[in-house]
Every structure is written in structure tokens, then in C-alpha cells.
Amino acid sequence: MIVELRIYHCAPGRLPALHERFTSATLGFFKKHGIEQIGFWTTLAGPSNQSLTYLLKWESLAERERKWNAFQADPEWIAARAASEAEKIIVERVENQFLAPTAYSALK
């Protein structure tokens, strides 16, 4: 198992729009493409409270590449993302990392 850590740094004041996009569109497309989420978090204390952090679970990097590329290329997703940003952009910057659990991790 591989865990992908993703952090979306939002444009000022646009975190509510990102929450709306995930609840009304993104999660449905994740389900459509077989993308399994572990959880989502907002920042209570840290450099910025305008970010969304989430984890995705993958069996391998090959699975991630196949499913993520299909999701990103989905014309319906492209249209939904564009519509959500018609007023102005939501996400200014994305960070991601791929994590492998240790032998002593509770999540394997």
C-alpha cells in the first residue's frame, strides 16, 4: 500500500469553494474512477488556515498513475472544475508526497 499526501493551498478566501467542489463534484469523480480516500483535514494552527490536506490510498504507483490520469482526463471533471473556477481560481498551489508505511505502522 502507498498513501498519497496532498495539500491544496487555496487563494485567499477560496477554501469554502474548494469544500463545495469536493462535496458536490470531486468525490463523485473519485468514486467513478476508483480513487479511495483515507480522509480530509483543514489546518487549525500552522502557516495558513487556507489549505486542505487529504490522503489517498493506492495499491501501487502504477495504479495511482492509471486512475489519477483517467480522473484528470475525464471531460466531465474538466468541465466541473472549470465551472467551479469561473469566478476565480480556487487552488494556487498543490503539494503531494507518496508515503510507504513502516513495518510498525498501524495503517499498512
Short mmCIF file of N, CA, C and O in Angstrom, two decimals:
data_model
loop_
_atom_site.label_atom_id
_atom_site.label_comp_id
_atom_site.label_asym_id
_atom_site.label_seq_id
_atom_site.Cartn_x
_atom_site.Cartn_y
_atom_site.Cartn_z
N MET A 1 0.83 -1.18 0.00
CA MET A 1 0.00 0.00 0.00
C MET A 1 0.88 1.25 0.00
O MET A 1 1.93 1.28 0.63
N ILE A 2 0.41 2.25 -0.71
CA ILE A 2 1.06 3.56 -0.76
C ILE A 2 0.00 4.59 -0.39
O ILE A 2 -1.16 4.48 -0.81
N VAL A 3 0.39 5.59 0.38
CA VAL A 3 -0.50 6.69 0.72
C VAL A 3 0.01 7.94 0.04
O VAL A 3 1.21 8.24 0.09
N GLU A 4 -0.89 8.65 -0.61
CA GLU A 4 -0.53 9.93 -1.21
C GLU A 4 -1.06 11.05 -0.32
O GLU A 4 -2.24 11.09 0.00
N LEU A 5 -0.16 11.91 0.10
CA LEU A 5 -0.50 13.09 0.89
C LEU A 5 -0.61 14.26 -0.08
O LEU A 5 0.33 14.55 -0.83
N ARG A 6 -1.77 14.93 -0.09
CA ARG A 6 -1.99 16.06 -0.98
C ARG A 6 -2.41 17.27 -0.14
O ARG A 6 -3.26 17.15 0.73
N ILE A 7 -1.80 18.41 -0.40
CA ILE A 7 -2.15 19.65 0.28
C ILE A 7 -2.49 20.68 -0.77
O ILE A 7 -1.67 20.97 -1.65
N TYR A 8 -3.70 21.20 -0.71
CA TYR A 8 -4.15 22.23 -1.64
C TYR A 8 -4.12 23.58 -0.91
O TYR A 8 -4.83 23.75 0.08
N HIS A 9 -3.30 24.47 -1.40
CA HIS A 9 -3.18 25.81 -0.84
C HIS A 9 -4.11 26.72 -1.66
O HIS A 9 -3.88 26.93 -2.85
N CYS A 10 -5.14 27.23 -1.00
CA CYS A 10 -6.17 27.99 -1.68
C CYS A 10 -5.81 29.47 -1.82
O CYS A 10 -5.08 30.02 -1.00
N ALA A 11 -6.38 30.07 -2.83
CA ALA A 11 -6.34 31.53 -2.96
C ALA A 11 -7.08 32.10 -1.76
O ALA A 11 -7.97 31.44 -1.19
N PRO A 12 -6.73 33.30 -1.31
CA PRO A 12 -7.38 33.88 -0.13
C PRO A 12 -8.91 33.85 -0.23
O PRO A 12 -9.49 34.25 -1.24
N GLY A 13 -9.52 33.31 0.81
CA GLY A 13 -10.98 33.26 0.90
C GLY A 13 -11.64 32.19 0.06
O GLY A 13 -12.87 32.10 0.03
N ARG A 14 -10.88 31.34 -0.61
CA ARG A 14 -11.46 30.36 -1.53
C ARG A 14 -11.58 28.94 -0.95
O ARG A 14 -12.03 28.03 -1.64
N LEU A 15 -11.19 28.74 0.31
CA LEU A 15 -11.32 27.41 0.91
C LEU A 15 -12.78 26.93 0.90
O LEU A 15 -13.04 25.78 0.56
N PRO A 16 -13.78 27.78 1.22
CA PRO A 16 -15.17 27.31 1.13
C PRO A 16 -15.54 26.81 -0.28
O PRO A 16 -16.28 25.83 -0.42
N ALA A 17 -15.04 27.44 -1.31
CA ALA A 17 -15.31 27.00 -2.68
C ALA A 17 -14.68 25.63 -2.94
O ALA A 17 -15.25 24.80 -3.65
N LEU A 18 -13.51 25.38 -2.34
CA LEU A 18 -12.87 24.07 -2.51
C LEU A 18 -13.68 23.00 -1.80
O LEU A 18 -13.89 21.91 -2.33
N HIS A 19 -14.15 23.30 -0.58
CA HIS A 19 -15.01 22.34 0.13
C HIS A 19 -16.25 22.03 -0.72
O HIS A 19 -16.64 20.86 -0.83
N GLU A 20 -16.86 23.03 -1.28
CA GLU A 20 -18.05 22.84 -2.11
C GLU A 20 -17.74 21.97 -3.32
O GLU A 20 -18.51 21.07 -3.67
N ARG A 21 -16.60 22.22 -3.96
CA ARG A 21 -16.24 21.42 -5.14
C ARG A 21 -16.02 19.96 -4.76
O ARG A 21 -16.45 19.06 -5.49
N PHE A 22 -15.37 19.70 -3.63
CA PHE A 22 -15.17 18.31 -3.22
C PHE A 22 -16.50 17.64 -2.92
O PHE A 22 -16.72 16.50 -3.35
N THR A 23 -17.37 18.30 -2.18
CA THR A 23 -18.63 17.66 -1.80
C THR A 23 -19.60 17.50 -2.97
O THR A 23 -20.30 16.50 -3.06
N SER A 24 -19.61 18.45 -3.88
CA SER A 24 -20.59 18.39 -4.98
C SER A 24 -20.06 17.74 -6.25
O SER A 24 -20.85 17.33 -7.09
N ALA A 25 -18.74 17.63 -6.40
CA ALA A 25 -18.21 17.09 -7.66
C ALA A 25 -17.06 16.11 -7.47
O ALA A 25 -17.15 14.96 -7.88
N THR A 26 -15.98 16.55 -6.87
CA THR A 26 -14.74 15.76 -6.85
C THR A 26 -14.93 14.36 -6.28
O THR A 26 -14.46 13.38 -6.87
N LEU A 27 -15.61 14.24 -5.15
CA LEU A 27 -15.76 12.92 -4.53
C LEU A 27 -16.52 11.96 -5.43
O LEU A 27 -16.22 10.76 -5.46
N GLY A 28 -17.49 12.47 -6.18
CA GLY A 28 -18.21 11.63 -7.14
C GLY A 28 -17.30 11.12 -8.25
O GLY A 28 -17.39 9.96 -8.66
N PHE A 29 -16.40 11.98 -8.71
CA PHE A 29 -15.44 11.56 -9.73
C PHE A 29 -14.41 10.60 -9.15
O PHE A 29 -13.98 9.66 -9.83
N PHE A 30 -14.01 10.80 -7.89
CA PHE A 30 -13.11 9.83 -7.24
C PHE A 30 -13.77 8.46 -7.25
O PHE A 30 -13.15 7.45 -7.59
N LYS A 31 -15.05 8.40 -6.86
CA LYS A 31 -15.77 7.12 -6.83
C LYS A 31 -15.84 6.52 -8.23
O LYS A 31 -15.59 5.32 -8.42
N LYS A 32 -16.17 7.33 -9.21
CA LYS A 32 -16.28 6.87 -10.60
C LYS A 32 -14.98 6.22 -11.08
O LYS A 32 -15.01 5.22 -11.80
N HIS A 33 -13.84 6.77 -10.67
CA HIS A 33 -12.54 6.30 -11.13
C HIS A 33 -11.85 5.36 -10.15
O HIS A 33 -10.69 4.99 -10.35
N GLY A 34 -12.55 4.97 -9.08
CA GLY A 34 -11.99 4.01 -8.12
C GLY A 34 -10.89 4.57 -7.26
O GLY A 34 -10.01 3.82 -6.81
N ILE A 35 -10.94 5.87 -6.98
CA ILE A 35 -9.92 6.51 -6.14
C ILE A 35 -10.42 6.48 -4.70
O ILE A 35 -11.49 7.02 -4.39
N GLU A 36 -9.63 5.85 -3.82
CA GLU A 36 -10.03 5.66 -2.42
C GLU A 36 -9.38 6.70 -1.52
O GLU A 36 -8.15 6.78 -1.44
N GLN A 37 -10.22 7.47 -0.83
CA GLN A 37 -9.69 8.47 0.10
C GLN A 37 -9.63 7.89 1.51
O GLN A 37 -10.45 7.08 1.88
N ILE A 38 -8.63 8.35 2.27
CA ILE A 38 -8.50 7.96 3.67
C ILE A 38 -9.14 9.03 4.55
O ILE A 38 -9.78 8.72 5.55
N GLY A 39 -8.96 10.30 4.20
CA GLY A 39 -9.54 11.37 4.99
C GLY A 39 -9.11 12.73 4.50
O GLY A 39 -8.18 12.86 3.70
N PHE A 40 -9.82 13.74 5.00
CA PHE A 40 -9.58 15.14 4.65
C PHE A 40 -9.47 15.96 5.94
O PHE A 40 -10.21 15.70 6.89
N TRP A 41 -8.60 16.96 5.92
CA TRP A 41 -8.39 17.80 7.10
C TRP A 41 -8.18 19.26 6.68
O TRP A 41 -7.62 19.54 5.63
N THR A 42 -8.60 20.16 7.55
CA THR A 42 -8.24 21.57 7.42
C THR A 42 -7.24 21.89 8.52
O THR A 42 -7.13 21.16 9.51
N THR A 43 -6.54 22.99 8.37
CA THR A 43 -5.49 23.37 9.31
C THR A 43 -6.06 24.27 10.40
O THR A 43 -6.60 25.33 10.11
N LEU A 44 -5.95 23.81 11.64
CA LEU A 44 -6.39 24.62 12.78
C LEU A 44 -5.31 25.61 13.20
O LEU A 44 -5.60 26.73 13.59
N ALA A 45 -4.05 25.16 13.16
CA ALA A 45 -2.92 26.01 13.52
C ALA A 45 -1.77 25.65 12.61
O ALA A 45 -1.51 24.48 12.36
N GLY A 46 -1.12 26.65 12.09
CA GLY A 46 0.00 26.43 11.19
C GLY A 46 0.22 27.66 10.33
O GLY A 46 -0.33 28.73 10.62
N PRO A 47 0.99 27.51 9.27
CA PRO A 47 1.33 28.67 8.44
C PRO A 47 0.11 29.33 7.79
O PRO A 47 0.10 30.53 7.56
N SER A 48 -0.94 28.53 7.49
CA SER A 48 -2.12 29.09 6.83
C SER A 48 -3.33 28.23 7.15
O SER A 48 -3.23 27.01 7.21
N ASN A 49 -4.47 28.89 7.36
CA ASN A 49 -5.70 28.14 7.55
C ASN A 49 -6.51 28.10 6.25
O ASN A 49 -7.68 27.81 6.24
N GLN A 50 -5.84 28.38 5.13
CA GLN A 50 -6.49 28.37 3.81
C GLN A 50 -5.99 27.18 2.99
O GLN A 50 -5.73 27.29 1.79
N SER A 51 -5.87 26.02 3.66
CA SER A 51 -5.42 24.83 2.94
C SER A 51 -6.28 23.63 3.32
O SER A 51 -6.90 23.59 4.38
N LEU A 52 -6.30 22.68 2.41
CA LEU A 52 -6.98 21.40 2.62
C LEU A 52 -5.95 20.30 2.42
O LEU A 52 -5.24 20.27 1.41
N THR A 53 -5.85 19.42 3.42
CA THR A 53 -4.92 18.30 3.36
C THR A 53 -5.75 17.02 3.29
O THR A 53 -6.73 16.87 4.02
N TYR A 54 -5.35 16.12 2.39
CA TYR A 54 -6.05 14.84 2.34
C TYR A 54 -5.11 13.72 1.94
O TYR A 54 -4.01 13.95 1.44
N LEU A 55 -5.57 12.49 2.23
CA LEU A 55 -4.80 11.29 1.95
C LEU A 55 -5.58 10.38 1.02
O LEU A 55 -6.79 10.18 1.21
N LEU A 56 -4.88 9.82 0.04
CA LEU A 56 -5.45 8.82 -0.87
C LEU A 56 -4.68 7.52 -0.71
O LEU A 56 -3.47 7.53 -0.49
N LYS A 57 -5.38 6.40 -0.83
CA LYS A 57 -4.77 5.09 -0.67
C LYS A 57 -4.63 4.43 -2.04
O LYS A 57 -5.59 4.38 -2.82
N TRP A 58 -3.43 3.92 -2.31
CA TRP A 58 -3.13 3.23 -3.58
C TRP A 58 -2.48 1.89 -3.28
O TRP A 58 -1.73 1.77 -2.31
N GLU A 59 -2.70 0.92 -4.15
CA GLU A 59 -2.00 -0.37 -4.04
C GLU A 59 -0.59 -0.26 -4.61
O GLU A 59 0.30 -0.98 -4.17
N SER A 60 -0.40 0.62 -5.59
CA SER A 60 0.91 0.78 -6.23
C SER A 60 0.96 2.12 -6.95
O SER A 60 -0.08 2.75 -7.18
N LEU A 61 2.16 2.54 -7.33
CA LEU A 61 2.29 3.76 -8.12
C LEU A 61 1.67 3.58 -9.50
O LEU A 61 1.12 4.54 -10.08
N ALA A 62 1.70 2.37 -10.04
CA ALA A 62 1.09 2.10 -11.35
C ALA A 62 -0.43 2.29 -11.27
O ALA A 62 -1.03 2.89 -12.17
N GLU A 63 -1.05 1.81 -10.18
CA GLU A 63 -2.49 2.02 -10.00
C GLU A 63 -2.79 3.51 -9.90
O GLU A 63 -3.73 4.00 -10.51
N ARG A 64 -1.97 4.22 -9.14
CA ARG A 64 -2.18 5.66 -8.98
C ARG A 64 -2.10 6.35 -10.33
O ARG A 64 -2.95 7.16 -10.66
N GLU A 65 -1.10 6.03 -11.11
CA GLU A 65 -0.93 6.69 -12.41
C GLU A 65 -2.13 6.42 -13.32
O GLU A 65 -2.66 7.34 -13.93
N ARG A 66 -2.57 5.19 -13.38
CA ARG A 66 -3.69 4.82 -14.23
C ARG A 66 -4.99 5.54 -13.81
O ARG A 66 -5.65 6.18 -14.62
N LYS A 67 -5.32 5.44 -12.54
CA LYS A 67 -6.59 6.01 -12.07
C LYS A 67 -6.55 7.53 -12.03
O LYS A 67 -7.53 8.19 -12.39
N TRP A 68 -5.45 8.12 -11.58
CA TRP A 68 -5.36 9.59 -11.48
C TRP A 68 -5.39 10.21 -12.87
O TRP A 68 -6.06 11.23 -13.09
N ASN A 69 -4.68 9.60 -13.82
CA ASN A 69 -4.68 10.12 -15.18
C ASN A 69 -6.07 10.05 -15.81
O ASN A 69 -6.49 10.97 -16.51
N ALA A 70 -6.80 8.96 -15.56
CA ALA A 70 -8.17 8.83 -16.08
C ALA A 70 -9.07 9.91 -15.45
O ALA A 70 -9.88 10.53 -16.16
N PHE A 71 -8.93 10.12 -14.16
CA PHE A 71 -9.70 11.17 -13.47
C PHE A 71 -9.39 12.54 -14.06
O PHE A 71 -10.30 13.29 -14.42
N GLN A 72 -8.12 12.87 -14.19
CA GLN A 72 -7.71 14.18 -14.69
C GLN A 72 -8.15 14.42 -16.13
O GLN A 72 -8.38 15.56 -16.53
N ALA A 73 -8.26 13.37 -16.93
CA ALA A 73 -8.64 13.49 -18.34
C ALA A 73 -10.15 13.39 -18.57
O ALA A 73 -10.61 13.61 -19.69
N ASP A 74 -10.91 13.11 -17.53
CA ASP A 74 -12.37 12.94 -17.66
C ASP A 74 -12.99 14.27 -18.09
O ASP A 74 -12.90 15.26 -17.36
N PRO A 75 -13.63 14.33 -19.26
CA PRO A 75 -14.20 15.59 -19.74
C PRO A 75 -15.24 16.19 -18.80
O PRO A 75 -15.33 17.42 -18.68
N GLU A 76 -15.99 15.34 -18.12
CA GLU A 76 -16.99 15.85 -17.17
C GLU A 76 -16.31 16.50 -15.96
O GLU A 76 -16.78 17.51 -15.44
N TRP A 77 -15.19 15.90 -15.50
CA TRP A 77 -14.44 16.50 -14.40
C TRP A 77 -13.82 17.83 -14.84
O TRP A 77 -13.87 18.81 -14.11
N ILE A 78 -13.26 17.86 -16.02
CA ILE A 78 -12.65 19.09 -16.54
C ILE A 78 -13.69 20.21 -16.58
O ILE A 78 -13.42 21.33 -16.16
N ALA A 79 -14.90 19.89 -17.03
CA ALA A 79 -15.97 20.89 -17.09
C ALA A 79 -16.40 21.32 -15.70
O ALA A 79 -16.63 22.51 -15.45
N ALA A 80 -16.52 20.37 -14.77
CA ALA A 80 -16.92 20.71 -13.39
C ALA A 80 -15.88 21.58 -12.72
O ALA A 80 -16.23 22.56 -12.04
N ARG A 81 -14.61 21.26 -12.91
CA ARG A 81 -13.54 22.06 -12.32
C ARG A 81 -13.55 23.47 -12.90
O ARG A 81 -13.45 24.46 -12.17
N ALA A 82 -13.70 23.57 -14.21
CA ALA A 82 -13.73 24.89 -14.86
C ALA A 82 -14.92 25.71 -14.37
O ALA A 82 -14.78 26.91 -14.10
N ALA A 83 -16.06 25.08 -14.22
CA ALA A 83 -17.25 25.80 -13.74
C ALA A 83 -17.05 26.30 -12.32
O ALA A 83 -17.46 27.42 -11.98
N SER A 84 -16.37 25.51 -11.49
CA SER A 84 -16.14 25.91 -10.09
C SER A 84 -15.17 27.08 -9.99
O SER A 84 -15.13 27.79 -8.99
N GLU A 85 -14.37 27.28 -11.04
CA GLU A 85 -13.39 28.36 -11.03
C GLU A 85 -13.77 29.48 -12.00
O GLU A 85 -12.93 30.30 -12.35
N ALA A 86 -15.05 29.51 -12.42
CA ALA A 86 -15.49 30.54 -13.36
C ALA A 86 -15.30 31.94 -12.77
O ALA A 86 -14.92 32.87 -13.49
N GLU A 87 -15.57 32.08 -11.47
CA GLU A 87 -15.42 33.38 -10.80
C GLU A 87 -13.95 33.75 -10.65
O GLU A 87 -13.53 34.84 -11.00
N LYS A 88 -13.17 32.83 -10.09
CA LYS A 88 -11.72 32.98 -9.96
C LYS A 88 -11.13 31.66 -9.48
O LYS A 88 -11.86 30.77 -9.04
N ILE A 89 -9.81 31.54 -9.58
CA ILE A 89 -9.17 30.27 -9.21
C ILE A 89 -9.43 29.94 -7.75
O ILE A 89 -9.67 30.83 -6.92
N ILE A 90 -9.38 28.65 -7.46
CA ILE A 90 -9.56 28.17 -6.09
C ILE A 90 -8.21 27.81 -5.48
O ILE A 90 -7.85 28.27 -4.42
N VAL A 91 -7.46 26.96 -6.17
CA VAL A 91 -6.21 26.43 -5.64
C VAL A 91 -5.04 27.14 -6.31
O VAL A 91 -4.92 27.14 -7.53
N GLU A 92 -4.19 27.74 -5.49
CA GLU A 92 -2.99 28.41 -6.01
C GLU A 92 -1.82 27.45 -6.20
O GLU A 92 -1.02 27.61 -7.10
N ARG A 93 -1.74 26.45 -5.29
CA ARG A 93 -0.58 25.55 -5.32
C ARG A 93 -0.94 24.22 -4.69
O ARG A 93 -1.71 24.17 -3.73
N VAL A 94 -0.42 23.13 -5.27
CA VAL A 94 -0.65 21.79 -4.75
C VAL A 94 0.69 21.16 -4.37
O VAL A 94 1.66 21.26 -5.12
N GLU A 95 0.72 20.54 -3.20
CA GLU A 95 1.88 19.75 -2.79
C GLU A 95 1.42 18.30 -2.71
O GLU A 95 0.29 18.04 -2.29
N ASN A 96 2.27 17.38 -3.11
CA ASN A 96 1.94 15.98 -2.87
C ASN A 96 3.20 15.17 -2.61
O ASN A 96 4.28 15.51 -3.08
N GLN A 97 3.00 14.13 -1.82
CA GLN A 97 4.07 13.21 -1.46
C GLN A 97 3.48 11.81 -1.46
O GLN A 97 2.30 11.62 -1.19
N PHE A 98 4.34 10.82 -1.75
CA PHE A 98 3.93 9.43 -1.68
C PHE A 98 4.62 8.81 -0.48
O PHE A 98 5.85 8.90 -0.34
N LEU A 99 3.84 8.16 0.37
CA LEU A 99 4.33 7.63 1.63
C LEU A 99 4.15 6.12 1.67
O LEU A 99 3.11 5.61 1.24
N ALA A 100 5.16 5.42 2.18
CA ALA A 100 5.08 3.98 2.37
C ALA A 100 5.07 3.71 3.87
O ALA A 100 5.89 4.27 4.61
N PRO A 101 4.16 2.86 4.35
CA PRO A 101 4.11 2.60 5.79
C PRO A 101 5.31 1.80 6.27
O PRO A 101 5.87 0.98 5.53
N THR A 102 5.70 2.08 7.49
CA THR A 102 6.77 1.31 8.12
C THR A 102 6.22 -0.03 8.60
O THR A 102 4.99 -0.23 8.65
N ALA A 103 7.10 -0.92 9.00
CA ALA A 103 6.68 -2.23 9.50
C ALA A 103 5.85 -2.11 10.76
O ALA A 103 5.03 -2.98 11.07
N TYR A 104 6.03 -1.03 11.53
CA TYR A 104 5.32 -0.86 12.79
C TYR A 104 4.13 0.10 12.69
O TYR A 104 3.52 0.46 13.69
N SER A 105 3.74 0.48 11.48
CA SER A 105 2.61 1.39 11.28
C SER A 105 1.29 0.67 11.51
O SER A 105 1.11 -0.48 11.08
N ALA A 106 0.36 1.35 12.15
CA ALA A 106 -0.98 0.78 12.35
C ALA A 106 -1.72 0.68 11.01
O ALA A 106 -2.56 -0.21 10.82
N LEU A 107 -1.41 1.55 10.09
CA LEU A 107 -2.02 1.55 8.76
C LEU A 107 -1.04 0.93 7.78
O LEU A 107 0.06 1.46 7.58
N LYS A 108 -1.40 -0.21 7.20
CA LYS A 108 -0.49 -0.91 6.27
C LYS A 108 -1.23 -1.27 5.01
O LYS A 108 -2.36 -1.58 4.99
#
